[in-house]
Short mmCIF file of C-alpha atoms in Angstrom, two decimals:
data_model
loop_
_atom_site.label_atom_id
_atom_site.label_comp_id
_atom_site.label_asym_id
_atom_site.label_seq_id
_atom_site.Cartn_x
_atom_site.Cartn_y
_atom_site.Cartn_z
CA MET A 1 -73.15 -55.66 48.79
CA LEU A 2 -75.77 -54.19 46.63
CA ASN A 3 -78.77 -56.43 47.40
CA ASN A 4 -78.56 -58.89 50.64
CA PRO A 5 -80.87 -59.64 52.83
CA PHE A 6 -81.67 -55.81 54.06
CA PHE A 7 -81.51 -53.07 51.06
CA PHE A 8 -81.76 -53.73 47.74
CA LEU A 9 -81.25 -51.38 44.85
CA LYS A 10 -84.14 -50.71 42.28
CA ASP A 11 -83.60 -47.76 39.74
CA ASP A 12 -80.45 -45.65 42.16
CA GLU A 13 -82.35 -46.14 44.80
CA PHE A 14 -81.40 -48.47 47.86
CA VAL A 15 -85.11 -49.38 49.00
CA LEU A 16 -85.46 -51.46 52.44
CA THR A 17 -86.40 -55.17 52.65
CA THR A 18 -89.19 -57.26 54.98
CA ALA A 19 -85.40 -57.50 57.16
CA GLY A 20 -84.07 -53.87 56.73
CA ILE A 21 -87.23 -52.24 57.94
CA THR A 22 -87.30 -55.02 61.30
CA VAL A 23 -84.26 -53.67 61.71
CA THR A 24 -84.97 -50.80 62.05
CA ILE A 25 -88.18 -50.45 63.93
CA ILE A 26 -85.55 -52.62 66.26
CA MET A 27 -83.85 -49.94 66.19
CA ILE A 28 -86.43 -47.44 67.06
CA LEU A 29 -87.31 -48.94 69.54
CA ILE A 30 -84.77 -49.51 71.60
CA LEU A 31 -84.04 -46.45 70.22
CA LEU A 32 -86.68 -44.76 72.11
CA ALA A 33 -86.24 -47.13 75.20
CA ALA A 34 -82.65 -45.61 76.01
CA SER A 35 -84.36 -42.31 76.25
CA ILE A 36 -87.29 -42.78 79.39
CA LEU A 37 -83.86 -44.97 80.97
CA ILE A 38 -82.03 -41.42 80.44
CA GLY A 39 -84.98 -39.12 80.90
CA ALA A 40 -85.61 -41.49 84.71
CA ARG A 41 -82.11 -41.26 85.45
CA LEU A 42 -81.62 -37.50 85.15
CA SER A 43 -85.07 -36.62 86.86
CA LYS A 44 -84.47 -39.10 89.90
CA LYS A 45 -83.02 -36.47 92.64
CA THR A 46 -84.59 -38.65 95.46
CA PRO A 47 -85.63 -41.77 96.54
CA GLU A 48 -88.21 -42.82 95.21
CA ARG A 49 -90.38 -46.39 96.04
CA LYS A 50 -90.05 -49.14 92.98
CA ASN A 51 -94.23 -48.68 91.90
CA SER A 52 -93.51 -44.77 91.84
CA ALA A 53 -90.57 -45.34 88.61
CA LEU A 54 -92.56 -47.45 86.91
CA ALA A 55 -95.12 -44.44 87.14
CA ARG A 56 -92.21 -41.82 86.34
CA ASN A 57 -91.54 -44.47 83.28
CA THR A 58 -94.76 -44.95 81.93
CA ARG A 59 -95.50 -41.33 81.93
CA GLN A 60 -92.65 -40.76 80.08
CA LEU A 61 -93.44 -43.64 76.97
CA VAL A 62 -96.78 -42.02 77.14
CA PHE A 63 -95.78 -38.71 76.64
CA SER A 64 -93.39 -39.22 73.72
CA SER A 65 -95.09 -41.80 72.19
CA ALA A 66 -97.35 -39.26 71.33
CA ALA A 67 -95.49 -36.60 70.96
CA MET A 68 -93.56 -39.42 68.07
CA ALA A 69 -97.47 -39.77 66.41
CA LEU A 70 -98.30 -36.38 67.03
CA GLY A 71 -94.74 -35.81 64.69
CA VAL A 72 -95.28 -38.45 62.08
CA ILE A 73 -99.44 -36.98 61.55
CA THR A 74 -98.47 -33.70 61.49
CA SER A 75 -95.12 -34.58 58.21
CA GLU A 76 -96.77 -37.83 56.71
CA VAL A 77 -100.63 -38.00 57.08
CA ILE A 78 -102.35 -34.05 57.43
CA PRO A 79 -102.12 -32.11 54.36
CA THR A 80 -99.20 -29.92 53.99
CA LEU A 81 -96.88 -28.65 51.44
CA SER A 82 -94.28 -30.02 49.77
CA LEU A 83 -91.16 -29.01 47.87
CA PRO A 84 -90.03 -31.08 44.71
CA MET A 85 -86.81 -32.32 46.46
CA GLY A 86 -87.70 -32.52 49.89
CA GLY A 87 -89.09 -31.20 53.13
CA SER A 88 -92.42 -29.39 53.61
CA ILE A 89 -94.24 -26.95 56.17
CA THR A 90 -95.73 -29.00 58.16
CA LEU A 91 -98.73 -28.58 60.39
CA PHE A 92 -95.80 -27.93 63.92
CA SER A 93 -94.65 -31.84 63.46
CA MET A 94 -90.81 -30.43 64.14
CA LEU A 95 -92.30 -28.66 68.08
CA PHE A 96 -94.33 -31.83 68.93
CA ILE A 97 -90.09 -33.36 68.58
CA THR A 98 -88.64 -30.47 70.04
CA LEU A 99 -91.08 -31.25 73.18
CA ILE A 100 -89.66 -34.47 74.23
CA GLY A 101 -86.68 -32.24 75.28
CA TYR A 102 -88.32 -29.85 76.66
CA TRP A 103 -89.80 -32.06 79.24
CA TYR A 104 -87.25 -34.83 79.70
CA GLY A 105 -84.23 -33.35 79.10
CA LEU A 106 -80.79 -33.10 76.33
CA GLY A 107 -79.88 -37.28 76.12
CA ALA A 108 -83.68 -38.26 76.73
CA GLY A 109 -84.44 -35.81 73.66
CA LEU A 110 -81.15 -36.29 71.70
CA THR A 111 -82.57 -40.88 71.65
CA ALA A 112 -86.17 -39.45 71.00
CA ALA A 113 -85.96 -37.88 67.65
CA LEU A 114 -83.54 -40.47 66.69
CA ALA A 115 -85.73 -42.19 66.56
CA TYR A 116 -88.21 -40.53 64.90
CA GLY A 117 -86.04 -39.61 62.83
CA LEU A 118 -85.27 -43.32 61.47
CA LEU A 119 -89.14 -43.26 62.07
CA GLN A 120 -90.04 -40.96 59.48
CA PHE A 121 -87.42 -43.10 57.06
CA VAL A 122 -89.20 -46.05 57.35
CA LEU A 123 -92.47 -44.81 56.46
CA ASP A 124 -89.95 -43.95 53.17
CA PRO A 125 -87.38 -46.41 53.37
CA LYS A 126 -85.49 -45.49 50.46
CA PHE A 127 -82.37 -43.51 50.18
CA LEU A 128 -79.43 -42.59 47.70
CA SER A 129 -76.32 -43.16 49.87
CA PHE A 130 -75.64 -43.35 53.49
CA GLY A 131 -74.57 -40.17 53.35
CA GLN A 132 -77.95 -38.98 52.72
CA LEU A 133 -79.11 -41.63 54.88
CA LEU A 134 -76.91 -40.28 57.58
CA LEU A 135 -77.87 -36.73 56.59
CA ASP A 136 -81.09 -36.17 55.90
CA TYR A 137 -82.81 -38.75 58.36
CA ILE A 138 -80.11 -39.43 61.14
CA LEU A 139 -79.09 -36.13 62.33
CA ALA A 140 -80.72 -32.95 60.70
CA PHE A 141 -84.05 -35.48 62.69
CA GLY A 142 -81.58 -36.03 65.95
CA ALA A 143 -80.80 -32.52 66.49
CA LEU A 144 -84.55 -31.51 67.57
CA GLY A 145 -83.05 -33.10 70.16
CA LEU A 146 -81.12 -30.35 71.13
CA SER A 147 -84.37 -28.76 72.28
CA GLY A 148 -82.75 -30.64 76.15
CA ILE A 149 -80.13 -27.61 76.35
CA PHE A 150 -83.07 -26.15 78.23
CA SER A 151 -85.71 -28.17 79.22
CA ASN A 152 -84.92 -26.71 82.78
CA LYS A 153 -84.25 -22.82 81.60
CA LYS A 154 -86.29 -19.59 81.59
CA HIS A 155 -87.94 -19.27 77.82
CA GLY A 156 -86.51 -22.93 77.78
CA LEU A 157 -89.32 -24.08 75.42
CA ILE A 158 -88.88 -20.88 72.50
CA LEU A 159 -84.97 -21.27 73.35
CA GLY A 160 -85.09 -25.72 72.75
CA TYR A 161 -87.38 -25.81 69.29
CA LEU A 162 -85.20 -22.93 67.79
CA THR A 163 -82.15 -24.55 69.13
CA GLY A 164 -83.48 -27.47 67.49
CA VAL A 165 -84.69 -26.69 64.59
CA ILE A 166 -81.40 -24.38 63.51
CA GLY A 167 -78.95 -28.18 64.31
CA ARG A 168 -81.68 -29.67 60.89
CA TYR A 169 -80.74 -25.94 59.49
CA ILE A 170 -77.59 -27.32 60.09
CA PHE A 171 -77.54 -30.84 58.63
CA ALA A 172 -79.74 -29.98 56.39
CA CYS A 173 -78.16 -28.51 55.04
CA ILE A 174 -74.70 -30.21 54.30
CA ALA A 175 -77.24 -32.47 52.74
CA GLY A 176 -78.60 -30.12 50.68
CA VAL A 177 -74.83 -28.83 49.47
CA VAL A 178 -73.39 -33.23 49.24
CA ILE A 179 -75.92 -34.63 48.18
CA TRP A 180 -78.13 -32.42 46.38
CA GLY A 181 -75.85 -29.88 45.81
CA ILE A 182 -75.78 -31.29 41.11
CA TYR A 183 -79.35 -30.29 41.24
CA ALA A 184 -78.18 -27.10 42.02
CA PRO A 185 -79.87 -24.18 38.83
CA GLU A 186 -77.38 -23.84 36.36
CA GLY A 187 -74.71 -20.98 37.70
CA MET A 188 -75.91 -20.96 41.20
CA SER A 189 -73.28 -21.83 43.28
CA PRO A 190 -75.14 -24.95 45.59
CA VAL A 191 -74.06 -23.49 49.16
CA VAL A 192 -76.76 -20.55 47.98
CA TYR A 193 -79.00 -23.41 46.84
CA SER A 194 -79.16 -25.57 49.89
CA LEU A 195 -79.58 -22.56 52.27
CA THR A 196 -82.86 -20.95 50.36
CA TYR A 197 -83.63 -23.98 49.35
CA GLN A 198 -83.52 -24.93 53.00
CA ALA A 199 -84.88 -22.54 54.87
CA SER A 200 -87.97 -22.24 52.44
CA TYR A 201 -89.77 -24.68 54.37
CA ILE A 202 -87.88 -24.69 57.67
CA LEU A 203 -88.23 -20.60 58.09
CA PRO A 204 -91.97 -20.69 58.07
CA GLU A 205 -93.16 -23.50 59.48
CA THR A 206 -90.59 -21.37 62.48
CA ILE A 207 -91.89 -18.20 62.68
CA LEU A 208 -95.35 -19.90 62.87
CA THR A 209 -94.13 -21.05 65.19
CA LEU A 210 -93.91 -19.08 67.44
CA ILE A 211 -95.66 -16.66 66.58
CA ILE A 212 -98.58 -19.84 68.28
CA LEU A 213 -96.11 -20.73 71.06
CA ALA A 214 -96.90 -16.85 72.44
CA LEU A 215 -99.60 -17.01 72.43
CA PRO A 216 -100.70 -16.59 75.82
CA PRO A 217 -103.11 -20.07 76.30
CA VAL A 218 -101.69 -22.01 74.50
CA LYS A 219 -97.98 -21.44 76.51
CA LYS A 220 -100.33 -21.76 79.51
CA ALA A 221 -101.58 -25.29 78.23
CA LEU A 222 -97.92 -26.44 77.67
CA ASP A 223 -96.33 -25.79 80.30
CA ALA A 224 -99.86 -27.75 82.19
CA ILE A 225 -98.82 -30.08 80.42
CA LYS A 226 -94.98 -30.08 81.46
CA ARG A 227 -95.98 -30.52 84.89
CA MET A 228 -98.38 -33.41 84.04
CA THR A 229 -95.19 -35.24 82.09
CA MET A 230 -92.90 -35.22 85.39
#
């Protein structure tokens, strides 16, 4: 069970094999395709010619892929402040993923965010347990897609971003208690440790992002981009 075609055990960690990485990439592509189909279905309010639908789907693929790529670049490539037990203050990486839900709605946002979570996992395909994989990657990053709840609401970008970030924080805290609680300092409750630790990197990035989003030129530019996505 521990050694199979998809992963093997090394130094108390499960590591994906080439076959495991391939399967995960296929899952990412399936989720991204599902995101496009869901977004297209929800945005289609009037009969369209076949080429119009194709153009819309292509546009969504381009914008969603670009947002995911920027999320990866700002979290993995551009230097960030990383914490010893995981997590980092990045250059707006969470914003880029919440934008997909803001552009295309809840269903498209969730599936794209789930794909992004698996993409983050593929970049460092090691995990302690399937519970950690589920909480730290699939659910925590997938929660960023909750931004789609406010896709067509007033102040939808800020409300959606906050909702997605809060969702990520909740799942990260659960993982902090269930998976990483054993590393809490002596005498400190694992719950307090997790709440504090996760906030130490999520909260500063959130505050900085909200300040940037409040700037009129940024808001105007993002509004223009949303019109382009549609």
